[in-house]
mmCIF file of C-alpha atoms in Angstrom:
data_model
loop_
_atom_site.group_PDB
_atom_site.id
_atom_site.type_symbol
_atom_site.label_atom_id
_atom_site.label_comp_id
_atom_site.label_asym_id
_atom_site.label_seq_id
_atom_site.Cartn_x
_atom_site.Cartn_y
_atom_site.Cartn_z
ATOM 1 C CA MET A 20 65.645 -21.310 -29.908
ATOM 2 C CA VAL A 21 69.166 -20.422 -28.884
ATOM 3 C CA ARG A 22 71.289 -22.203 -26.711
ATOM 4 C CA VAL A 23 72.595 -20.313 -23.543
ATOM 5 C CA SER A 24 76.349 -19.918 -23.669
ATOM 6 C CA THR A 25 78.716 -20.739 -20.868
ATOM 7 C CA ASP A 26 79.013 -17.170 -20.142
ATOM 8 C CA TYR A 27 75.249 -16.895 -19.481
ATOM 9 C CA HIS A 28 74.538 -14.786 -22.570
ATOM 10 C CA VAL A 29 72.440 -15.651 -25.663
ATOM 11 C CA GLU A 30 73.614 -14.146 -29.221
ATOM 12 C CA PHE A 31 71.086 -12.338 -31.563
ATOM 13 C CA LYS A 32 72.347 -10.410 -34.529
ATOM 14 C CA SER A 33 75.825 -10.189 -32.930
ATOM 15 C CA PHE A 34 74.890 -8.771 -29.633
ATOM 16 C CA PHE A 35 74.856 -10.990 -26.562
ATOM 17 C CA TYR A 36 71.709 -10.592 -23.810
ATOM 18 C CA SER A 37 72.123 -12.179 -20.469
ATOM 19 C CA VAL A 38 69.921 -14.880 -18.882
ATOM 20 C CA PRO A 39 70.082 -16.366 -15.192
ATOM 21 C CA LEU A 40 73.067 -18.445 -14.691
ATOM 22 C CA ALA A 41 71.009 -21.469 -14.027
ATOM 23 C CA LEU A 42 70.218 -21.861 -17.342
ATOM 24 C CA ILE A 43 73.636 -22.351 -19.025
ATOM 25 C CA ARG A 44 73.712 -24.788 -21.957
ATOM 26 C CA GLN A 45 69.578 -24.947 -22.070
ATOM 27 C CA GLN A 46 67.647 -24.313 -25.148
ATOM 28 C CA VAL A 47 65.747 -21.029 -24.888
ATOM 29 C CA ASP A 48 63.127 -18.865 -26.917
ATOM 30 C CA LEU A 49 64.028 -15.398 -28.060
ATOM 31 C CA ARG A 50 61.600 -12.732 -29.027
ATOM 32 C CA ALA A 51 62.678 -9.453 -30.508
ATOM 33 C CA THR A 52 60.965 -6.275 -31.271
ATOM 34 C CA ALA A 53 62.580 -3.155 -32.597
ATOM 35 C CA ARG A 54 63.119 -2.018 -28.881
ATOM 36 C CA THR A 55 63.546 -5.191 -26.705
ATOM 37 C CA ILE A 56 64.819 -8.563 -26.688
ATOM 38 C CA GLU A 57 62.912 -11.268 -24.641
ATOM 39 C CA ILE A 58 63.909 -14.473 -23.412
ATOM 40 C CA PHE A 59 61.696 -17.505 -22.454
ATOM 41 C CA TYR A 60 62.365 -20.753 -20.938
ATOM 42 C CA ARG A 61 59.583 -23.544 -21.046
ATOM 43 C CA GLY A 62 57.207 -20.677 -21.964
ATOM 44 C CA LYS A 63 58.360 -18.289 -18.869
ATOM 45 C CA ARG A 64 59.985 -14.899 -19.516
ATOM 46 C CA ILE A 65 63.111 -14.957 -18.011
ATOM 47 C CA ALA A 66 64.796 -12.005 -19.092
ATOM 48 C CA VAL A 67 64.280 -8.749 -20.997
ATOM 49 C CA HIS A 68 66.608 -6.495 -22.559
ATOM 50 C CA GLN A 69 66.627 -3.385 -24.583
ATOM 51 C CA ARG A 70 67.573 -4.167 -27.817
ATOM 52 C CA ARG A 71 71.044 -3.058 -29.181
ATOM 53 C CA TYR A 72 71.987 -1.590 -32.172
ATOM 54 C CA GLY A 73 75.411 -0.374 -31.561
ATOM 55 C CA GLY A 74 78.015 0.413 -28.867
ATOM 56 C CA CYS A 75 78.443 -2.492 -26.230
ATOM 57 C CA ARG A 76 77.864 -5.817 -27.315
ATOM 58 C CA HIS A 77 76.918 -7.197 -24.304
ATOM 59 C CA GLY A 78 73.749 -6.409 -22.164
ATOM 60 C CA THR A 79 74.129 -8.053 -18.909
ATOM 61 C CA ASP A 80 71.682 -7.879 -16.184
ATOM 62 C CA PRO A 81 73.714 -7.829 -12.883
ATOM 63 C CA ASP A 82 71.159 -10.359 -11.342
ATOM 64 C CA HIS A 83 71.928 -12.932 -13.676
ATOM 65 C CA MET A 84 75.852 -12.695 -12.842
ATOM 66 C CA PRO A 85 77.239 -14.782 -10.571
ATOM 67 C CA SER A 86 78.266 -12.972 -7.287
ATOM 68 C CA SER A 87 82.147 -13.372 -8.217
ATOM 69 C CA HIS A 88 81.451 -11.443 -11.528
ATOM 70 C CA ARG A 89 79.169 -8.624 -10.029
ATOM 71 C CA ARG A 90 82.310 -7.686 -7.820
ATOM 72 C CA TYR A 91 84.094 -7.010 -11.245
ATOM 73 C CA ALA A 92 81.201 -5.261 -12.990
ATOM 74 C CA GLU A 93 81.854 -2.457 -10.588
ATOM 75 C CA TRP A 94 85.172 -1.835 -12.000
ATOM 76 C CA THR A 95 84.357 0.824 -14.239
ATOM 77 C CA PRO A 96 87.181 3.166 -15.915
ATOM 78 C CA ASP A 97 85.904 6.307 -13.631
ATOM 79 C CA ARG A 98 86.490 4.083 -10.565
ATOM 80 C CA PHE A 99 89.919 3.289 -11.708
ATOM 81 C CA ARG A 100 90.612 7.086 -12.528
ATOM 82 C CA ARG A 101 89.610 8.098 -8.858
ATOM 83 C CA TRP A 102 91.940 5.075 -7.326
ATOM 84 C CA ALA A 103 94.732 6.218 -9.481
ATOM 85 C CA ALA A 104 94.384 9.978 -8.647
ATOM 86 C CA SER A 105 94.386 8.756 -5.043
ATOM 87 C CA ILE A 106 97.975 7.218 -5.417
ATOM 88 C CA GLY A 107 99.546 10.188 -6.856
ATOM 89 C CA GLN A 108 99.782 12.816 -9.590
ATOM 90 C CA SER A 109 101.331 10.711 -12.397
ATOM 91 C CA MET A 110 99.097 7.820 -11.858
ATOM 92 C CA PRO A 111 96.046 8.876 -14.069
ATOM 93 C CA ARG A 112 98.413 9.366 -17.049
ATOM 94 C CA GLY A 113 99.792 5.771 -16.296
ATOM 95 C CA PHE A 114 96.293 4.468 -15.949
ATOM 96 C CA LEU A 115 95.043 5.830 -19.259
ATOM 97 C CA ARG A 116 98.065 4.076 -21.194
ATOM 98 C CA CYS A 117 96.660 0.798 -19.273
ATOM 99 C CA ILE A 118 93.022 1.097 -20.302
ATOM 100 C CA PRO A 119 92.027 2.760 -23.720
ATOM 101 C CA PRO A 120 89.014 4.892 -23.802
ATOM 102 C CA ARG A 121 85.750 3.341 -24.139
ATOM 103 C CA SER A 122 87.059 -0.096 -23.260
ATOM 104 C CA PRO A 123 85.864 -2.358 -20.929
ATOM 105 C CA ALA A 124 87.698 -1.884 -17.583
ATOM 106 C CA VAL A 125 87.409 -5.177 -16.415
ATOM 107 C CA ARG A 126 89.580 -6.578 -19.249
ATOM 108 C CA HIS A 127 92.296 -4.434 -18.427
ATOM 109 C CA ALA A 128 91.913 -4.526 -14.623
ATOM 110 C CA ARG A 129 94.503 -6.708 -13.810
ATOM 111 C CA ALA A 130 97.167 -4.788 -15.667
ATOM 112 C CA CYS A 131 96.202 -1.716 -13.918
ATOM 113 C CA LYS A 132 96.448 -3.196 -10.679
ATOM 114 C CA GLY A 133 99.917 -4.681 -11.152
#
């Protein structure tokens, strides 16, 4: 049994997997195989994720996100690069100083947007 965090994720071996938002603070069962993570609430499977071994530490299903978070999930580094290029030639260089490579864009979005 694991408890759903306030960010609607459960932790398994230092990786985080999302569950439906309504289950924040609830106890859920987690079953891990070599390829998948399955999460159950009261015997019913509520989420399934590809198991992570490296790379991004969070596996988030957009359907589990509140609508206000879904909007930010679209803020990818590529989207910011296109936006910066549309403003002027020197903007992409400034953008690259703002968001390091392979960094989750949403963490740096406010800094880039001003």
